[in-house]
Tab-separated table of C-alpha atoms in Angstrom:
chain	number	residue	atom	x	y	z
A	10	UNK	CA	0.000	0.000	0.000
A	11	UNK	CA	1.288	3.833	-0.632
A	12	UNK	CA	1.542	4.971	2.843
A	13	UNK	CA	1.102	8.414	0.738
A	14	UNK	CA	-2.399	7.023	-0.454
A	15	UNK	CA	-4.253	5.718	1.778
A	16	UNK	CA	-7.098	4.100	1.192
A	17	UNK	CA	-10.292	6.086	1.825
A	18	UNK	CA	-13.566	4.546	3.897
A	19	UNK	CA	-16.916	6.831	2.865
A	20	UNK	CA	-20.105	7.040	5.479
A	21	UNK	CA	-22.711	9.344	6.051
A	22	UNK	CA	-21.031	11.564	3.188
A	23	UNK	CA	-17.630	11.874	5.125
A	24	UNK	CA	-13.999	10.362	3.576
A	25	UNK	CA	-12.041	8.572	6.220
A	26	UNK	CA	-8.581	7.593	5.761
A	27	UNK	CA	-7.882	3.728	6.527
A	28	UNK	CA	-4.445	3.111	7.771
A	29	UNK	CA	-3.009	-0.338	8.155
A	30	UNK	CA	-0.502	-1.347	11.063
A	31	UNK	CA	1.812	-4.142	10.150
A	32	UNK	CA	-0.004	-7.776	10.775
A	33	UNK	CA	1.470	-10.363	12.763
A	34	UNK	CA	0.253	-13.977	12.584
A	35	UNK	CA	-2.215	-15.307	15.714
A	36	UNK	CA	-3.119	-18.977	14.700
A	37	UNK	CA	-6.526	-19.913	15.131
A	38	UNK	CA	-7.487	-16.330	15.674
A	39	UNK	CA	-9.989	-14.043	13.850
A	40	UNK	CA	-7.599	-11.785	11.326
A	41	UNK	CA	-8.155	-8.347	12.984
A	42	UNK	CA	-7.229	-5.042	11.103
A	43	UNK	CA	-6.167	-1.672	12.945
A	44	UNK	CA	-8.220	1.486	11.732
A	45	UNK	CA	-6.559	4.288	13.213
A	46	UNK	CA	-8.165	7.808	13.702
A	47	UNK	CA	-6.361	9.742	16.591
A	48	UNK	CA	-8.244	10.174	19.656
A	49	UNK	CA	-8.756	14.421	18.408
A	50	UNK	CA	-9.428	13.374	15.153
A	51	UNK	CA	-13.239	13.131	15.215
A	52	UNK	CA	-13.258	16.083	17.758
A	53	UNK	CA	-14.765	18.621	15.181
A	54	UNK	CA	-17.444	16.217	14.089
A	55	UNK	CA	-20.777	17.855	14.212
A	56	UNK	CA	-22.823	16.833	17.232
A	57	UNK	CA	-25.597	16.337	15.295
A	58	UNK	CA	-24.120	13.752	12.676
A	59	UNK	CA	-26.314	11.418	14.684
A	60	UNK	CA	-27.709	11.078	18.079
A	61	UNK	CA	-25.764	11.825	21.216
A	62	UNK	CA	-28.096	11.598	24.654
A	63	UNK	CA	-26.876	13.543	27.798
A	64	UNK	CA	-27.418	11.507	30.490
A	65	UNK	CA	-26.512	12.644	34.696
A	66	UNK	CA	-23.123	10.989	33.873
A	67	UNK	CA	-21.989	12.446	30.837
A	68	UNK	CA	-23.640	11.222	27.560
A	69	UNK	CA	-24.161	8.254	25.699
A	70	UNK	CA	-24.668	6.994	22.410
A	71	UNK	CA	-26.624	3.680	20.709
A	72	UNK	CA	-25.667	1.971	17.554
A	73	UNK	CA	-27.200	-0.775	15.917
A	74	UNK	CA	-24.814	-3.762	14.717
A	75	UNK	CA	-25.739	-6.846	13.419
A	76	UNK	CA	-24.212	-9.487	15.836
A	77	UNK	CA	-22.171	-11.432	13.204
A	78	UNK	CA	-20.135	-8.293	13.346
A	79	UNK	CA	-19.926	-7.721	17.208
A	80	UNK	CA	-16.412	-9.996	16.990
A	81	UNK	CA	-14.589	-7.183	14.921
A	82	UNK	CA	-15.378	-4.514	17.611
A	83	UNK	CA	-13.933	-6.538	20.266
A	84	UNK	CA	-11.111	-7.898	18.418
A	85	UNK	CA	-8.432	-10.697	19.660
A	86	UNK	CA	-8.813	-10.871	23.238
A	87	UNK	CA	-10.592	-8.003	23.497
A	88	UNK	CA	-8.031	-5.860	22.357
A	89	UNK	CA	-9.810	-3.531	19.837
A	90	UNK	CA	-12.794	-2.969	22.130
A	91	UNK	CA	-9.758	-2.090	25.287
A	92	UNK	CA	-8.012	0.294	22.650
A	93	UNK	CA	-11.323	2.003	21.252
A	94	UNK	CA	-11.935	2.494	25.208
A	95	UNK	CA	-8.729	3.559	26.053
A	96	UNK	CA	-7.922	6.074	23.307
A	97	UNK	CA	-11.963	7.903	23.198
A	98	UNK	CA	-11.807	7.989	26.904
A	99	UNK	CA	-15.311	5.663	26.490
A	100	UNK	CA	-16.426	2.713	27.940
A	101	UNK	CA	-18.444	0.155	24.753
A	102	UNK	CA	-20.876	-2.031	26.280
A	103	UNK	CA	-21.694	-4.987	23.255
A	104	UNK	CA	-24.341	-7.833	23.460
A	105	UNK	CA	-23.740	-11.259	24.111
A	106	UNK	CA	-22.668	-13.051	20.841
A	107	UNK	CA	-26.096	-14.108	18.813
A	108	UNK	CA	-28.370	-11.536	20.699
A	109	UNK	CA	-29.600	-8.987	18.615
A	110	UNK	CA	-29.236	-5.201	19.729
A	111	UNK	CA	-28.290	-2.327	20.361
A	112	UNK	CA	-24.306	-0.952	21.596
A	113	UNK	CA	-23.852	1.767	23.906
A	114	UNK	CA	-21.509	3.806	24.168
A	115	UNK	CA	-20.770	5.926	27.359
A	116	UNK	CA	-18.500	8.684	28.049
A	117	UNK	CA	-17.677	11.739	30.142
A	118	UNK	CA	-17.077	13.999	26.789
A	119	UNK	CA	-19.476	14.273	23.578
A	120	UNK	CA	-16.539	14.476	21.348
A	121	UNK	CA	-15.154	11.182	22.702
A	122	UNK	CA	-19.130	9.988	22.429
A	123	UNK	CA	-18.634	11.061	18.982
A	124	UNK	CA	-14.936	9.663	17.712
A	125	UNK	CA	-15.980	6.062	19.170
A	126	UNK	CA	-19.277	5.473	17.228
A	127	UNK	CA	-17.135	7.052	13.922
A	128	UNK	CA	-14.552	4.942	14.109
A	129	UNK	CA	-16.493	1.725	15.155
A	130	UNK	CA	-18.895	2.337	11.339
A	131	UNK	CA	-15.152	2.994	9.845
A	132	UNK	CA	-14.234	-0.699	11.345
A	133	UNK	CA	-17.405	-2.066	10.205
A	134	UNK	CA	-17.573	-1.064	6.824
A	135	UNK	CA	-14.620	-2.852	5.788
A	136	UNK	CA	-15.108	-5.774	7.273
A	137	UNK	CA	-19.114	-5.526	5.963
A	138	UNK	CA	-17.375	-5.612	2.539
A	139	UNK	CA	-15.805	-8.845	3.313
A	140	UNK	CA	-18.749	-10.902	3.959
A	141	UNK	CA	-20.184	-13.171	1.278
A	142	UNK	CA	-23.240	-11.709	0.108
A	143	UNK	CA	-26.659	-13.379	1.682
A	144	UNK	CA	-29.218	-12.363	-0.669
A	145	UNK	CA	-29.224	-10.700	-4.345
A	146	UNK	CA	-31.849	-8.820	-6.467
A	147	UNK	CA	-33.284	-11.174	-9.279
A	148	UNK	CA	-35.674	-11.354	-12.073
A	149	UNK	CA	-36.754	-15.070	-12.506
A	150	UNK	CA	-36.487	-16.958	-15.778
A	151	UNK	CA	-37.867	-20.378	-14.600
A	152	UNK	CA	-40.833	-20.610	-16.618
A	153	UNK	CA	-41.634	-24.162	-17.753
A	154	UNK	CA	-40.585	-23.232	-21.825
A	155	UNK	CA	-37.791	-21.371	-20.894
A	156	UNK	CA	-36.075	-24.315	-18.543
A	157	UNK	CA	-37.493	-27.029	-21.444
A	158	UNK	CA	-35.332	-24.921	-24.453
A	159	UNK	CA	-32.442	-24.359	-21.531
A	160	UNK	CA	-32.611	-28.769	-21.135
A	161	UNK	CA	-32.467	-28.756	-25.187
A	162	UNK	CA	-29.570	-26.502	-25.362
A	163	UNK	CA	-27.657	-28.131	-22.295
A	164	UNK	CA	-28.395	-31.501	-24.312
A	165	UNK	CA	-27.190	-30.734	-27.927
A	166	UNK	CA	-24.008	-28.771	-26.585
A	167	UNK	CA	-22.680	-32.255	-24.920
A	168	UNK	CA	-23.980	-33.589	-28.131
A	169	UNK	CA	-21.792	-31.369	-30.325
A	170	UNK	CA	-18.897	-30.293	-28.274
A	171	UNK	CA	-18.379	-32.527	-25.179
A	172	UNK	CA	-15.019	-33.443	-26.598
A	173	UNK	CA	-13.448	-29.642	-26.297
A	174	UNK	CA	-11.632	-29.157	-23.198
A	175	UNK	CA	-13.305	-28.307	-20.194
A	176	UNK	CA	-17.115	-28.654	-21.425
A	177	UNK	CA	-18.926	-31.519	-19.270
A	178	UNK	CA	-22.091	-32.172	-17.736
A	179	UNK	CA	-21.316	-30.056	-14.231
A	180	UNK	CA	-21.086	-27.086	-15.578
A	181	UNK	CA	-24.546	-26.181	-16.721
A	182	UNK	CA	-26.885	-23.801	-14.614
A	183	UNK	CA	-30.168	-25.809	-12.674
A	184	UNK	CA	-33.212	-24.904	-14.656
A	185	UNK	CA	-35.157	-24.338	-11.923
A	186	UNK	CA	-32.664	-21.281	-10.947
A	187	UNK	CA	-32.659	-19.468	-14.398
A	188	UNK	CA	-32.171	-15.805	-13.291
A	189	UNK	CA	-31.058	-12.111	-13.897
A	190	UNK	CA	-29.017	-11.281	-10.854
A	191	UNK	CA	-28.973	-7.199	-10.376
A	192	UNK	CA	-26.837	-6.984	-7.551
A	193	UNK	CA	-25.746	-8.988	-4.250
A	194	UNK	CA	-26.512	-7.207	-0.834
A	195	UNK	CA	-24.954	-8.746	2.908
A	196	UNK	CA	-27.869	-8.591	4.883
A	197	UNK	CA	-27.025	-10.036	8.745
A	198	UNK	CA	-29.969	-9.885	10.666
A	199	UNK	CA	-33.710	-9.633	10.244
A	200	UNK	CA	-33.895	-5.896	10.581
A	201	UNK	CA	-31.502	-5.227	7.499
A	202	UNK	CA	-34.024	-8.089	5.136
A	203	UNK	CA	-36.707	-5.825	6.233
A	204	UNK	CA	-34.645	-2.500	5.527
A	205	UNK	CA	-33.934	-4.001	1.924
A	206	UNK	CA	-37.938	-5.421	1.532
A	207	UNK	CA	-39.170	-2.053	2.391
A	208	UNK	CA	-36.712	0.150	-0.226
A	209	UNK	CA	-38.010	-2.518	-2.700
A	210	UNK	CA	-41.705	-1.846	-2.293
A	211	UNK	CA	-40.831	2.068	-2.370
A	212	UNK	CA	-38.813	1.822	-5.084
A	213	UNK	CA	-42.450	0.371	-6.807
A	214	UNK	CA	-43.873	3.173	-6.089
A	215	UNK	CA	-41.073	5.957	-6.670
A	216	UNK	CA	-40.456	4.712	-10.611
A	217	UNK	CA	-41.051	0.895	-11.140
A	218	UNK	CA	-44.493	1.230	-12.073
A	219	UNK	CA	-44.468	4.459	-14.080
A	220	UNK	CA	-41.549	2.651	-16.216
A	221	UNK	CA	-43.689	-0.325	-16.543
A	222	UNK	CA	-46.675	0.875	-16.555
A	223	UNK	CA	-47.447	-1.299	-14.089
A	224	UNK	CA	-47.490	-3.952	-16.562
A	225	UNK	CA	-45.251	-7.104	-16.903
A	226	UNK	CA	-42.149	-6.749	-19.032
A	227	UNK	CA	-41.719	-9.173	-22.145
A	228	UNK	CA	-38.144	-9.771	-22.984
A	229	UNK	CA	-36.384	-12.577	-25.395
A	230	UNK	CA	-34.203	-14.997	-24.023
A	231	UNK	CA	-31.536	-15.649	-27.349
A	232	UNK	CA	-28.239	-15.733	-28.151
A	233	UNK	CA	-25.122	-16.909	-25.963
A	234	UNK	CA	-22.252	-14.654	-24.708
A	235	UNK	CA	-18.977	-15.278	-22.645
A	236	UNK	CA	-17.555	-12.986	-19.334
A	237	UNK	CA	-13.868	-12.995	-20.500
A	238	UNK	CA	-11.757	-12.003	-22.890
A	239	UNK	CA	-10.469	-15.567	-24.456
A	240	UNK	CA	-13.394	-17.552	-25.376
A	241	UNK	CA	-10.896	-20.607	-25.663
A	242	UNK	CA	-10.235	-19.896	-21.939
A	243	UNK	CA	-14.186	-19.514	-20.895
A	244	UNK	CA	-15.286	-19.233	-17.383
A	245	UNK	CA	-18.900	-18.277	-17.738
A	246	UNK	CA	-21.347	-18.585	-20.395
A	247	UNK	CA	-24.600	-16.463	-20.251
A	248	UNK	CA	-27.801	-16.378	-23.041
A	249	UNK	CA	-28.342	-12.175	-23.676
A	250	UNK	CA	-31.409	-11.084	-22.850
A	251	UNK	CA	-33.486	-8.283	-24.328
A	252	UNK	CA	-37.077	-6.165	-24.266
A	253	UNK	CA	-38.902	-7.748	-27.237
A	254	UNK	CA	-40.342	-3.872	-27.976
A	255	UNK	CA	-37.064	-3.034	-28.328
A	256	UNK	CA	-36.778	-0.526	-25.645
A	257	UNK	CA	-34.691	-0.168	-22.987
A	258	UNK	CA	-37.217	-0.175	-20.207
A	259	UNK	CA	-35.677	-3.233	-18.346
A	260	UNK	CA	-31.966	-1.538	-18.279
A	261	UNK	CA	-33.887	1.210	-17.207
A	262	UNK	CA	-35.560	-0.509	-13.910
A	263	UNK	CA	-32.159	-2.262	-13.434
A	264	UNK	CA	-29.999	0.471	-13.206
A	265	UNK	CA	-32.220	2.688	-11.063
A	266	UNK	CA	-33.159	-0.191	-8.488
A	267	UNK	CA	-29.121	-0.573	-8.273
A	268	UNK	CA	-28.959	2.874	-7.813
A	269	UNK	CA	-31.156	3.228	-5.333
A	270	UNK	CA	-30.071	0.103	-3.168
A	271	UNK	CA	-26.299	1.732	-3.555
A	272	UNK	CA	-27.822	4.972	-2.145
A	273	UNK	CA	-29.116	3.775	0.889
A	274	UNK	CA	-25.912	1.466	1.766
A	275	UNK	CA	-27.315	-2.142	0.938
A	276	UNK	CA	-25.468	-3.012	-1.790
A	277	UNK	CA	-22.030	-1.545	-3.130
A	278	UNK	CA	-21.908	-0.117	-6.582
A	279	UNK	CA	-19.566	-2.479	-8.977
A	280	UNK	CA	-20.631	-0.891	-12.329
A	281	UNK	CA	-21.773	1.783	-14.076
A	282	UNK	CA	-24.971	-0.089	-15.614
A	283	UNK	CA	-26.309	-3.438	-14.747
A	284	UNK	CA	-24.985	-6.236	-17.180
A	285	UNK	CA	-28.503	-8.158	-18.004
A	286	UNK	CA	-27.308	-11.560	-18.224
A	287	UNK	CA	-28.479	-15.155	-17.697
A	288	UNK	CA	-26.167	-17.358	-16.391
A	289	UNK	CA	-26.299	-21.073	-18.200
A	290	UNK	CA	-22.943	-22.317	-17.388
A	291	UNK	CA	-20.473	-21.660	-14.985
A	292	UNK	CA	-16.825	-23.075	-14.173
A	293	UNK	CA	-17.799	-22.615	-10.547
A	294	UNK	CA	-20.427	-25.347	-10.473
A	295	UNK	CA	-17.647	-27.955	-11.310
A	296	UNK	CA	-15.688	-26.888	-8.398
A	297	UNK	CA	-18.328	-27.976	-6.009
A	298	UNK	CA	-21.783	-29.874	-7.363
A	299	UNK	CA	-23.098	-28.175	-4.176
A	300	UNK	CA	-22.105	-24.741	-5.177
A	301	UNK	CA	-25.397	-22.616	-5.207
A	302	UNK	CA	-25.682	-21.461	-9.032
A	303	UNK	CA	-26.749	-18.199	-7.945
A	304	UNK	CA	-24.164	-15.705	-9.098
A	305	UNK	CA	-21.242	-15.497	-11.779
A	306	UNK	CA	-18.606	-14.081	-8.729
A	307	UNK	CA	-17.637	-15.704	-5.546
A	308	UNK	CA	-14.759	-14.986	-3.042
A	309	UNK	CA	-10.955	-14.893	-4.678
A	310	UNK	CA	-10.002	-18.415	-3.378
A	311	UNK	CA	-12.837	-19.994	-5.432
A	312	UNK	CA	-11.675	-17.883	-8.593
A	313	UNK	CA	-8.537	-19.313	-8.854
A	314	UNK	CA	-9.406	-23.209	-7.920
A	315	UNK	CA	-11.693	-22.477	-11.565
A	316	UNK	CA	-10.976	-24.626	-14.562
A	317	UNK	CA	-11.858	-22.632	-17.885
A	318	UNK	CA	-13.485	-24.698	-20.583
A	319	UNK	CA	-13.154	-23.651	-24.396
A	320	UNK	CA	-16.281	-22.438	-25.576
A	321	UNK	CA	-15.488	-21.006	-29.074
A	322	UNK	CA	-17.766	-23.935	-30.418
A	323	UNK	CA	-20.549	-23.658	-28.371
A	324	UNK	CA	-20.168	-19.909	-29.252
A	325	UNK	CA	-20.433	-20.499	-32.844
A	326	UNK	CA	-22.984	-23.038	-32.619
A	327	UNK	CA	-25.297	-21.569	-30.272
A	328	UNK	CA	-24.727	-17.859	-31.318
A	329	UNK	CA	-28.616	-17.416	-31.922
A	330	UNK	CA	-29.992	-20.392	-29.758
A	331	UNK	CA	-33.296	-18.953	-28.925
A	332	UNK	CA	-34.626	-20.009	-25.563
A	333	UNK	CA	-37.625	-18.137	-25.349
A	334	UNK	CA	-39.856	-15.181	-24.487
A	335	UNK	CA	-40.554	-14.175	-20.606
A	336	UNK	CA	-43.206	-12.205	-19.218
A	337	UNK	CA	-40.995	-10.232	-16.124
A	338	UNK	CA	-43.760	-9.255	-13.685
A	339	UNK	CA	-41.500	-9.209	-10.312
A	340	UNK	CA	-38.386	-8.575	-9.047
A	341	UNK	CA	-37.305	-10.379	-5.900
A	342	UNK	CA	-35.390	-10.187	-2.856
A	343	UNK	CA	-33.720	-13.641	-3.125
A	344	UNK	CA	-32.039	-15.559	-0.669
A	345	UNK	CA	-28.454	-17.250	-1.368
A	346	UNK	CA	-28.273	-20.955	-0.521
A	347	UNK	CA	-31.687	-21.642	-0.329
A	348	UNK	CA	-35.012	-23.462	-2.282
A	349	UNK	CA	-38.657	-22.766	-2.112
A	350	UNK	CA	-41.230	-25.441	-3.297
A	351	UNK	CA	-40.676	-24.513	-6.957
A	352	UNK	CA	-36.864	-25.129	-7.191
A	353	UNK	CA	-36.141	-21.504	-7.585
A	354	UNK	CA	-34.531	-19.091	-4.666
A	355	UNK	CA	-36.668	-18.586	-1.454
A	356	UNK	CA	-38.165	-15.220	-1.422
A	357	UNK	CA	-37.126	-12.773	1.419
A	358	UNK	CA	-39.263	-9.843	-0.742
A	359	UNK	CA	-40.651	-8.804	-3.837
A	360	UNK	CA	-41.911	-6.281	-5.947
């Protein structure tokens, strides 16, 4: 890292640098990162940034935190939780591992009310980007003719080009889970699910419907694609999909929902417009038949254990395979790892 650049943590409209100390080892511990922010740097913070309660011993302050993340504020031992203490002039009082609520915070000076909640959101938003997402936005593409021409295409590609390297049986998508995936959110407790199903159902009302008219959306299902830039050296495979009016009123309810999910902190912007795509074969699935076929991106370690297959004759084959029309009349809140009765992703929400 260039000690000169930093790299630069931004909540609540505030930039916050994020310095690293130098790691040491601790087998069989939780890897721990230092964020340091002086004990006078948050001093100027406005009071008002969020709530501060004055209390006959000074003041306090309450943060939500979903418990999976409790273990980064107290660190190895206990350390971070001692140092956050030591250096605000605070004391941090978490709940018990599992139980839902709230942390307070409790100090003799506001400003030292104030640098302990800022740096405890700086320490959780990196390690928030770390999870593995639990739940993505999706548009379903299960219906019964779409997964019958998906079987027919899976069947005459190991027909015609089983024999190229790479291409087996294992790598094709489950039928049932035919999907366009809009983005991934980490949501770690029931309150955040609820957060994300209640932007969903404004975001109906704030532009969904007067995009759709509040009609479904028909859109063709045709023609294969690959993610990288060596179709000899494939790693996913994905059918295109497009509005059959030829309008871009689907890119249009894609990007916005992104946008708006981005804006109020559930999901991290990746690009600049959503890539409407349909997964149909992935290298990941041969890593692990039990590999949820949810998602074209996993963790790092998982991208290099892949195995690229050559498609450039399933590409020229299959250029204009059509697999159908689709009437998209929802957009769901889906859940990762997970079935409902019909094969496809349980539903956390939907719109």
């Amino acid at each position: 890292m260039d000690v000169l650049r930093p790299p630069l943590v931004r909540i609540g409209g505030r930039v916050y640098r994020k310095n690293l100390t130098q790691e040491q080892p601790f087998p069989h511990e939780e890897e721990e990162e230092d964020f340091y922010a002086g004990p006078g740097d948050c001093a100027d913070e406005p009071c008002d940034a969020f709530a501060v309660e004055e209390t006959e011993r000074g003041f306090q302050c309450r943060l939500e935190v979903p418990s999976p993340l409790y273990k980064y504020i107290i660190g190895k031992k206990g350390e971070t939780k001692k140092r956050l203490e030591t250096e605000t002039r605070t004391s941090i009082s978490i709940p018990k591992p599992g139980v839902e609520g709230e942390i307070v915070i409790t100090g003799q000076q506001r400003s030292g009310i104030i640098s302990a909640r800022t740096r405890i959101e700086v320490l959780l938003d990196s390690f928030r980007k770390k999870q593995p997402f639990t739940h993505f936005l999706s548009l379903p593409l299960n219906q019964p003719a779409i997964q019958e021409k998906f079987l027919q295409f899976k069947e005459e590609v190991l027909e015609k080009c089983s024999k190229d390297r790479g291409v087996s049986s294992s790598l094709f998508q489950n039928p049932a889970k035919l999907h366009l995936t809009l983005g991934t959110l980490v949501l770690l407790n029931e309150q955040e699910i609820q957060k994300a199903c209640d932007l969903l159902q404004r975001c109906k009302e704030d532009f969904v419907d007067q995009i759709t008219g509040g009609q479904p959306l028909t859109v063709e299902v045709a023609g294969v694609e690959y993610m990288n830039d060596d179709p000899a050296m494939t790693d996913v495979l994905y059918a295109k999909v497009h509005m059959k009016d030829g309008s871009d009123r689907l890119q249009m309810v894609a990007d916005q929902l992104v946008e708006r999910f981005v804006a109020s902190g559930l999901m991290l912007k990746e690009w600049d417009r959503v890539k409407l795509h349909a997964t149909v074969m992935n290298t990941l699935f041969r890593k692990d038949p039990t590999e949820e076929r949810n998602n074209t991106m996993t963790g790092k370690s998982s991208f290099k254990e892949r195995e690229s297959f050559n498609g450039q004759n399933i590409l020229k084959l299959f250029e204009n395979f059509h697999f159908g029309e689709v009437q998209l009349d929802s957009v769901r809140l889906s859940q990762r790892f997970s079935s409902d009765a019909s094969g496809y992703y349980a539903t956390s929400g939907q719109l």
